[in-house]
């Protein structure tokens, strides 16, 4: 905050749904005074060529993220649960459609 | 192996990510040098897009037809977009775009030397699209695989849009070449002026590019300056022939042995001069950027005040 008045536009993360049937996907960020302006800027910045049919904007400081340093303790417990995968189960080849 | 043992876990993870051609992402640990280099490169790139709006922007009100005006407006708007994608990528590294703008205006960060040349006629608009955007594409396509995730993703978006820039420029030139003798002379004159500065866009020759080796090791950069320059020349010569213009280099000849075009040496002292601030338009470009920043200040402040007021009213209502 070295120059007053400069920093009052917060950062927003932008998510775009490319077409019906797809999830919104994170495309980048932008600065705007408020949510309405963020939506308009996102429209101009990230969908100049029909890249989207719907936009979400979220204040960046409202995003809670997992820490890369805790990646192991956070994600690895799912690694040893092989029974969560369909290939864990042996079914005779003679049984159809399974 | 002894080196390996001295590395911290963080460093090992970082090097493994690079080695396996995976991407480094914003919250990952990274060496300070990598972060600094990345911020510098992305900021410099963002500044180039933003300053790059000026030479062509000057022709928007003087475009010869509504169609050309609409195209040029869209192209210049894209360049603004490219700048913003890149500032967004820089912010993921902890940089702050207002601060980066300040550094640009104060001359503490650089932008591509090419935008310090003037646009003297409407043919320059076509030549910039063809040669300058063409050279930018050569530089940028490999950057889509740059090791820093947000930078690579921004580059993918940018590259998709650059193709329109190059094609509209080439089409404009083809139209002019089919016109009067005077129009053809305008095109040739613009080509003659922009050719060497375009070759300089790839940076100094490899033996005089001190930071390149580290950037290659970190996979920020994938090809050397000279490799990319050669690729650009090889792509461009047949396009110049199809257009019917002469590239201003007597040394330019096909070398069957190498399978590449040989070409002359750009005047590197000119590049040094223009980079260090002594190009034809450096002062003008920065003054214009500063003016836009200062004249926009009240708008930014008013919008922030309006947003604060609305939020306040909203809170009162809720209470
Ligand atoms: Fe661009
Ligand atoms: Fe462009």
mmCIF file of N, CA, C and O in Angstrom, chain A residues 31-93:
data_model
loop_
_atom_site.group_PDB
_atom_site.id
_atom_site.type_symbol
_atom_site.label_atom_id
_atom_site.label_comp_id
_atom_site.label_asym_id
_atom_site.label_seq_id
_atom_site.Cartn_x
_atom_site.Cartn_y
_atom_site.Cartn_z
ATOM 1 N N UNK A 31 -8.821 -7.440 -11.385
ATOM 2 C CA UNK A 31 -9.099 -6.486 -10.308
ATOM 3 C C UNK A 31 -10.367 -5.719 -10.652
ATOM 4 O O UNK A 31 -10.581 -5.340 -11.804
ATOM 5 N N UNK A 32 -11.218 -5.509 -9.669
ATOM 6 C CA UNK A 32 -12.447 -4.743 -9.877
ATOM 7 C C UNK A 32 -12.862 -4.134 -8.552
ATOM 8 O O UNK A 32 -12.452 -4.599 -7.488
ATOM 9 N N UNK A 33 -13.689 -3.084 -8.635
ATOM 10 C CA UNK A 33 -14.124 -2.407 -7.413
ATOM 11 C C UNK A 33 -15.112 -3.265 -6.640
ATOM 12 O O UNK A 33 -15.117 -3.264 -5.414
ATOM 13 N N UNK A 34 -15.973 -3.981 -7.344
ATOM 14 C CA UNK A 34 -16.957 -4.823 -6.667
ATOM 15 C C UNK A 34 -17.340 -6.003 -7.572
ATOM 16 O O UNK A 34 -16.827 -6.126 -8.681
ATOM 17 N N UNK A 35 -18.274 -6.817 -7.078
ATOM 18 C CA UNK A 35 -18.631 -8.022 -7.823
ATOM 19 C C UNK A 35 -19.238 -7.709 -9.196
ATOM 20 O O UNK A 35 -18.936 -8.388 -10.177
ATOM 21 N N UNK A 36 -20.089 -6.690 -9.259
ATOM 22 C CA UNK A 36 -20.722 -6.358 -10.543
ATOM 23 C C UNK A 36 -19.675 -5.989 -11.583
ATOM 24 O O UNK A 36 -19.709 -6.440 -12.722
ATOM 25 N N UNK A 37 -18.748 -5.138 -11.163
ATOM 26 C CA UNK A 37 -17.707 -4.723 -12.092
ATOM 27 C C UNK A 37 -16.820 -5.911 -12.460
ATOM 28 O O UNK A 37 -16.400 -6.045 -13.622
ATOM 29 N N UNK A 38 -16.583 -6.778 -11.497
ATOM 30 C CA UNK A 38 -15.756 -7.964 -11.774
ATOM 31 C C UNK A 38 -16.417 -8.816 -12.859
ATOM 32 O O UNK A 38 -15.743 -9.314 -13.769
ATOM 33 N N UNK A 39 -17.736 -8.967 -12.776
ATOM 34 C CA UNK A 39 -18.449 -9.752 -13.797
ATOM 35 C C UNK A 39 -18.307 -9.113 -15.178
ATOM 36 O O UNK A 39 -18.038 -9.805 -16.161
ATOM 37 N N UNK A 40 -18.474 -7.794 -15.240
ATOM 38 C CA UNK A 40 -18.366 -7.118 -16.536
ATOM 39 C C UNK A 40 -16.952 -7.205 -17.093
ATOM 40 O O UNK A 40 -16.758 -7.446 -18.277
ATOM 41 N N UNK A 41 -15.980 -6.988 -16.220
ATOM 42 C CA UNK A 41 -14.595 -7.094 -16.687
ATOM 43 C C UNK A 41 -14.288 -8.521 -17.136
ATOM 44 O O UNK A 41 -13.586 -8.724 -18.123
ATOM 45 N N UNK A 42 -14.823 -9.488 -16.407
ATOM 46 C CA UNK A 42 -14.569 -10.888 -16.774
ATOM 47 C C UNK A 42 -15.166 -11.183 -18.145
ATOM 48 O O UNK A 42 -14.557 -11.867 -18.966
ATOM 49 N N UNK A 43 -16.348 -10.627 -18.398
ATOM 50 C CA UNK A 43 -16.979 -10.810 -19.710
ATOM 51 C C UNK A 43 -16.060 -10.248 -20.809
ATOM 52 O O UNK A 43 -15.768 -10.912 -21.799
ATOM 53 N N UNK A 44 -15.552 -9.030 -20.586
ATOM 54 C CA UNK A 44 -14.713 -8.389 -21.608
ATOM 55 C C UNK A 44 -13.351 -9.057 -21.746
ATOM 56 O O UNK A 44 -12.772 -9.098 -22.823
ATOM 57 N N UNK A 45 -12.827 -9.544 -20.618
ATOM 58 C CA UNK A 45 -11.462 -10.070 -20.644
ATOM 59 C C UNK A 45 -11.392 -11.540 -21.061
ATOM 60 O O UNK A 45 -10.519 -11.930 -21.822
ATOM 61 N N UNK A 46 -12.313 -12.341 -20.543
ATOM 62 C CA UNK A 46 -12.168 -13.787 -20.741
ATOM 63 C C UNK A 46 -13.158 -14.396 -21.731
ATOM 64 O O UNK A 46 -13.083 -15.587 -22.013
ATOM 65 N N UNK A 47 -14.112 -13.608 -22.250
ATOM 66 C CA UNK A 47 -15.076 -14.204 -23.204
ATOM 67 C C UNK A 47 -15.281 -13.309 -24.424
ATOM 68 O O UNK A 47 -16.403 -13.056 -24.835
ATOM 69 N N UNK A 48 -14.175 -12.848 -25.020
ATOM 70 C CA UNK A 48 -14.319 -12.010 -26.212
ATOM 71 C C UNK A 48 -14.694 -12.816 -27.452
ATOM 72 O O UNK A 48 -15.075 -12.280 -28.462
ATOM 73 N N UNK A 49 -14.509 -14.151 -27.378
ATOM 74 C CA UNK A 49 -14.792 -14.968 -28.563
ATOM 75 C C UNK A 49 -15.675 -16.155 -28.220
ATOM 76 O O UNK A 49 -15.339 -17.294 -28.518
ATOM 77 N N UNK A 50 -16.793 -15.881 -27.600
ATOM 78 C CA UNK A 50 -17.741 -16.953 -27.250
ATOM 79 C C UNK A 50 -17.123 -18.065 -26.415
ATOM 80 O O UNK A 50 -17.473 -19.225 -26.585
ATOM 81 N N UNK A 51 -16.189 -17.717 -25.528
ATOM 82 C CA UNK A 51 -15.580 -18.768 -24.707
ATOM 83 C C UNK A 51 -16.480 -19.214 -23.574
ATOM 84 O O UNK A 51 -16.135 -20.134 -22.845
ATOM 85 N N UNK A 52 -17.623 -18.548 -23.388
ATOM 86 C CA UNK A 52 -18.420 -18.919 -22.227
ATOM 87 C C UNK A 52 -19.894 -18.624 -22.356
ATOM 88 O O UNK A 52 -20.311 -17.800 -23.170
ATOM 89 N N UNK A 53 -20.684 -19.348 -21.519
ATOM 90 C CA UNK A 53 -22.114 -19.068 -21.437
ATOM 91 C C UNK A 53 -22.501 -18.660 -20.022
ATOM 92 O O UNK A 53 -23.648 -18.298 -19.765
ATOM 93 N N UNK A 54 -21.531 -18.732 -19.101
ATOM 94 C CA UNK A 54 -21.810 -18.355 -17.718
ATOM 95 C C UNK A 54 -20.492 -18.051 -17.008
ATOM 96 O O UNK A 54 -19.471 -18.677 -17.294
ATOM 97 N N UNK A 55 -20.514 -17.055 -16.133
ATOM 98 C CA UNK A 55 -19.285 -16.654 -15.419
ATOM 99 C C UNK A 55 -19.547 -16.593 -13.923
ATOM 100 O O UNK A 55 -20.599 -16.095 -13.500
ATOM 101 N N UNK A 56 -18.612 -17.078 -13.129
ATOM 102 C CA UNK A 56 -18.606 -16.853 -11.686
ATOM 103 C C UNK A 56 -17.413 -15.970 -11.347
ATOM 104 O O UNK A 56 -16.321 -16.177 -11.901
ATOM 105 N N UNK A 57 -17.588 -15.023 -10.443
ATOM 106 C CA UNK A 57 -16.436 -14.318 -9.885
ATOM 107 C C UNK A 57 -16.457 -14.488 -8.365
ATOM 108 O O UNK A 57 -17.513 -14.459 -7.749
ATOM 109 N N UNK A 58 -15.275 -14.690 -7.799
ATOM 110 C CA UNK A 58 -15.143 -14.930 -6.366
ATOM 111 C C UNK A 58 -13.991 -14.077 -5.852
ATOM 112 O O UNK A 58 -12.930 -14.053 -6.484
ATOM 113 N N UNK A 59 -14.205 -13.379 -4.764
ATOM 114 C CA UNK A 59 -13.102 -12.619 -4.160
ATOM 115 C C UNK A 59 -11.960 -13.579 -3.841
ATOM 116 O O UNK A 59 -12.167 -14.591 -3.171
ATOM 117 N N UNK A 60 -10.750 -13.247 -4.306
ATOM 118 C CA UNK A 60 -9.617 -14.166 -4.115
ATOM 119 C C UNK A 60 -9.370 -14.457 -2.645
ATOM 120 O O UNK A 60 -9.001 -15.574 -2.276
ATOM 121 N N UNK A 61 -9.588 -13.441 -1.781
ATOM 122 C CA UNK A 61 -9.298 -13.724 -0.365
ATOM 123 C C UNK A 61 -10.406 -14.542 0.294
ATOM 124 O O UNK A 61 -10.310 -14.898 1.463
ATOM 125 N N UNK A 62 -11.476 -14.857 -0.440
ATOM 126 C CA UNK A 62 -12.479 -15.784 0.080
ATOM 127 C C UNK A 62 -12.183 -17.237 -0.278
ATOM 128 O O UNK A 62 -12.898 -18.135 0.148
ATOM 129 N N UNK A 63 -11.159 -17.446 -1.108
ATOM 130 C CA UNK A 63 -10.825 -18.819 -1.502
ATOM 131 C C UNK A 63 -9.964 -19.453 -0.420
ATOM 132 O O UNK A 63 -8.975 -18.874 0.016
ATOM 133 N N UNK A 64 -10.358 -20.626 0.036
ATOM 134 C CA UNK A 64 -9.554 -21.379 1.002
ATOM 135 C C UNK A 64 -8.915 -22.531 0.245
ATOM 136 O O UNK A 64 -9.613 -23.288 -0.427
ATOM 137 N N UNK A 65 -7.598 -22.652 0.319
ATOM 138 C CA UNK A 65 -6.908 -23.665 -0.482
ATOM 139 C C UNK A 65 -6.117 -24.611 0.403
ATOM 140 O O UNK A 65 -5.670 -24.239 1.490
ATOM 141 N N UNK A 66 -5.944 -25.834 -0.070
ATOM 142 C CA UNK A 66 -5.095 -26.780 0.649
ATOM 143 C C UNK A 66 -3.642 -26.350 0.472
ATOM 144 O O UNK A 66 -3.285 -25.756 -0.545
ATOM 145 N N UNK A 67 -2.810 -26.635 1.454
ATOM 146 C CA UNK A 67 -1.413 -26.200 1.393
ATOM 147 C C UNK A 67 -0.572 -27.242 0.670
ATOM 148 O O UNK A 67 -0.655 -28.425 0.993
ATOM 149 N N UNK A 68 0.243 -26.800 -0.323
ATOM 150 C CA UNK A 68 1.077 -27.759 -1.054
ATOM 151 C C UNK A 68 1.986 -28.563 -0.113
ATOM 152 O O UNK A 68 2.252 -29.739 -0.344
ATOM 153 N N UNK A 69 2.434 -27.941 0.982
ATOM 154 C CA UNK A 69 3.350 -28.621 1.908
ATOM 155 C C UNK A 69 2.666 -29.795 2.612
ATOM 156 O O UNK A 69 3.320 -30.765 3.002
ATOM 157 N N UNK A 70 1.363 -29.711 2.752
ATOM 158 C CA UNK A 70 0.642 -30.803 3.431
ATOM 159 C C UNK A 70 0.057 -31.797 2.440
ATOM 160 O O UNK A 70 -0.849 -32.559 2.790
ATOM 161 N N UNK A 71 0.581 -31.754 1.219
ATOM 162 C CA UNK A 71 0.020 -32.575 0.150
ATOM 163 C C UNK A 71 -0.057 -34.044 0.565
ATOM 164 O O UNK A 71 -1.068 -34.709 0.362
ATOM 165 N N UNK A 72 1.044 -34.528 1.191
ATOM 166 C CA UNK A 72 1.081 -35.946 1.532
ATOM 167 C C UNK A 72 0.036 -36.336 2.559
ATOM 168 O O UNK A 72 -0.782 -37.216 2.338
ATOM 169 N N UNK A 73 0.054 -35.633 3.695
ATOM 170 C CA UNK A 73 -0.890 -36.010 4.751
ATOM 171 C C UNK A 73 -2.333 -35.774 4.304
ATOM 172 O O UNK A 73 -3.264 -36.418 4.766
ATOM 173 N N UNK A 74 -2.502 -34.868 3.362
ATOM 174 C CA UNK A 74 -3.854 -34.493 2.948
ATOM 175 C C UNK A 74 -4.429 -35.450 1.908
ATOM 176 O O UNK A 74 -5.584 -35.824 1.967
ATOM 177 N N UNK A 75 -3.591 -35.833 0.931
ATOM 178 C CA UNK A 75 -4.122 -36.621 -0.186
ATOM 179 C C UNK A 75 -3.741 -38.094 -0.149
ATOM 180 O O UNK A 75 -4.410 -38.922 -0.742
ATOM 181 N N UNK A 76 -2.632 -38.427 0.547
ATOM 182 C CA UNK A 76 -2.158 -39.799 0.437
ATOM 183 C C UNK A 76 -3.041 -40.861 1.065
ATOM 184 O O UNK A 76 -3.061 -41.992 0.599
ATOM 185 N N UNK A 77 -3.798 -40.534 2.113
ATOM 186 C CA UNK A 77 -4.654 -41.570 2.702
ATOM 187 C C UNK A 77 -5.564 -42.253 1.676
ATOM 188 O O UNK A 77 -5.952 -43.404 1.874
ATOM 189 N N UNK A 78 -5.877 -41.565 0.562
ATOM 190 C CA UNK A 78 -6.763 -42.188 -0.422
ATOM 191 C C UNK A 78 -6.010 -43.232 -1.247
ATOM 192 O O UNK A 78 -6.617 -44.076 -1.885
ATOM 193 N N UNK A 79 -4.656 -43.191 -1.199
ATOM 194 C CA UNK A 79 -3.855 -44.070 -2.036
ATOM 195 C C UNK A 79 -3.963 -45.546 -1.652
ATOM 196 O O UNK A 79 -3.917 -46.420 -2.520
ATOM 197 N N UNK A 80 -4.115 -45.838 -0.348
ATOM 198 C CA UNK A 80 -4.110 -47.251 0.071
ATOM 199 C C UNK A 80 -5.518 -47.874 0.093
ATOM 200 O O UNK A 80 -5.685 -49.002 0.514
ATOM 201 N N UNK A 81 -6.497 -47.136 -0.341
ATOM 202 C CA UNK A 81 -7.864 -47.687 -0.332
ATOM 203 C C UNK A 81 -8.205 -48.217 -1.718
ATOM 204 O O UNK A 81 -9.070 -47.705 -2.425
ATOM 205 N N UNK A 82 -7.486 -49.316 -2.050
ATOM 206 C CA UNK A 82 -7.624 -49.844 -3.410
ATOM 207 C C UNK A 82 -9.021 -50.418 -3.653
ATOM 208 O O UNK A 82 -9.450 -50.540 -4.787
ATOM 209 N N UNK A 83 -9.729 -50.757 -2.559
ATOM 210 C CA UNK A 83 -11.084 -51.309 -2.723
ATOM 211 C C UNK A 83 -12.083 -50.276 -3.211
ATOM 212 O O UNK A 83 -13.244 -50.576 -3.445
ATOM 213 N N UNK A 84 -11.621 -48.990 -3.356
ATOM 214 C CA UNK A 84 -12.513 -47.977 -3.915
ATOM 215 C C UNK A 84 -12.566 -48.053 -5.446
ATOM 216 O O UNK A 84 -13.320 -47.329 -6.071
ATOM 217 N N UNK A 85 -11.674 -48.877 -6.008
ATOM 218 C CA UNK A 85 -11.612 -48.928 -7.472
ATOM 219 C C UNK A 85 -12.251 -50.221 -7.991
ATOM 220 O O UNK A 85 -12.080 -51.283 -7.389
ATOM 221 N N UNK A 86 -12.950 -50.141 -9.109
ATOM 222 C CA UNK A 86 -13.664 -51.309 -9.636
ATOM 223 C C UNK A 86 -12.734 -52.473 -9.974
ATOM 224 O O UNK A 86 -13.139 -53.638 -9.876
ATOM 225 N N UNK A 87 -11.480 -52.161 -10.328
ATOM 226 C CA UNK A 87 -10.555 -53.227 -10.720
ATOM 227 C C UNK A 87 -10.135 -54.095 -9.534
ATOM 228 O O UNK A 87 -9.511 -55.145 -9.698
ATOM 229 N N UNK A 88 -10.472 -53.696 -8.303
ATOM 230 C CA UNK A 88 -10.122 -54.450 -7.102
ATOM 231 C C UNK A 88 -10.909 -55.764 -7.022
ATOM 232 O O UNK A 88 -10.531 -56.694 -6.314
ATOM 233 N N UNK A 89 -12.005 -55.866 -7.747
ATOM 234 C CA UNK A 89 -12.923 -57.000 -7.601
ATOM 235 C C UNK A 89 -12.818 -57.945 -8.787
ATOM 236 O O UNK A 89 -12.853 -57.510 -9.936
ATOM 237 N N UNK A 90 -12.636 -59.210 -8.496
ATOM 238 C CA UNK A 90 -12.513 -60.211 -9.556
ATOM 239 C C UNK A 90 -13.883 -60.836 -9.816
ATOM 240 O O UNK A 90 -14.514 -61.367 -8.893
ATOM 241 N N UNK A 91 -14.310 -60.749 -11.050
ATOM 242 C CA UNK A 91 -15.614 -61.311 -11.426
ATOM 243 C C UNK A 91 -15.351 -62.266 -12.591
ATOM 244 O O UNK A 91 -14.568 -61.907 -13.486
ATOM 245 N N UNK A 92 -15.913 -63.427 -12.597
ATOM 246 C CA UNK A 92 -15.691 -64.359 -13.714
ATOM 247 C C UNK A 92 -16.078 -63.724 -15.054
ATOM 248 O O UNK A 92 -17.056 -62.982 -15.120
ATOM 249 N N UNK A 93 -15.274 -63.995 -16.088
ATOM 250 C CA UNK A 93 -15.514 -63.421 -17.405
ATOM 251 C C UNK A 93 -16.859 -63.829 -17.983
ATOM 252 O O UNK A 93 -17.391 -63.151 -18.869
#
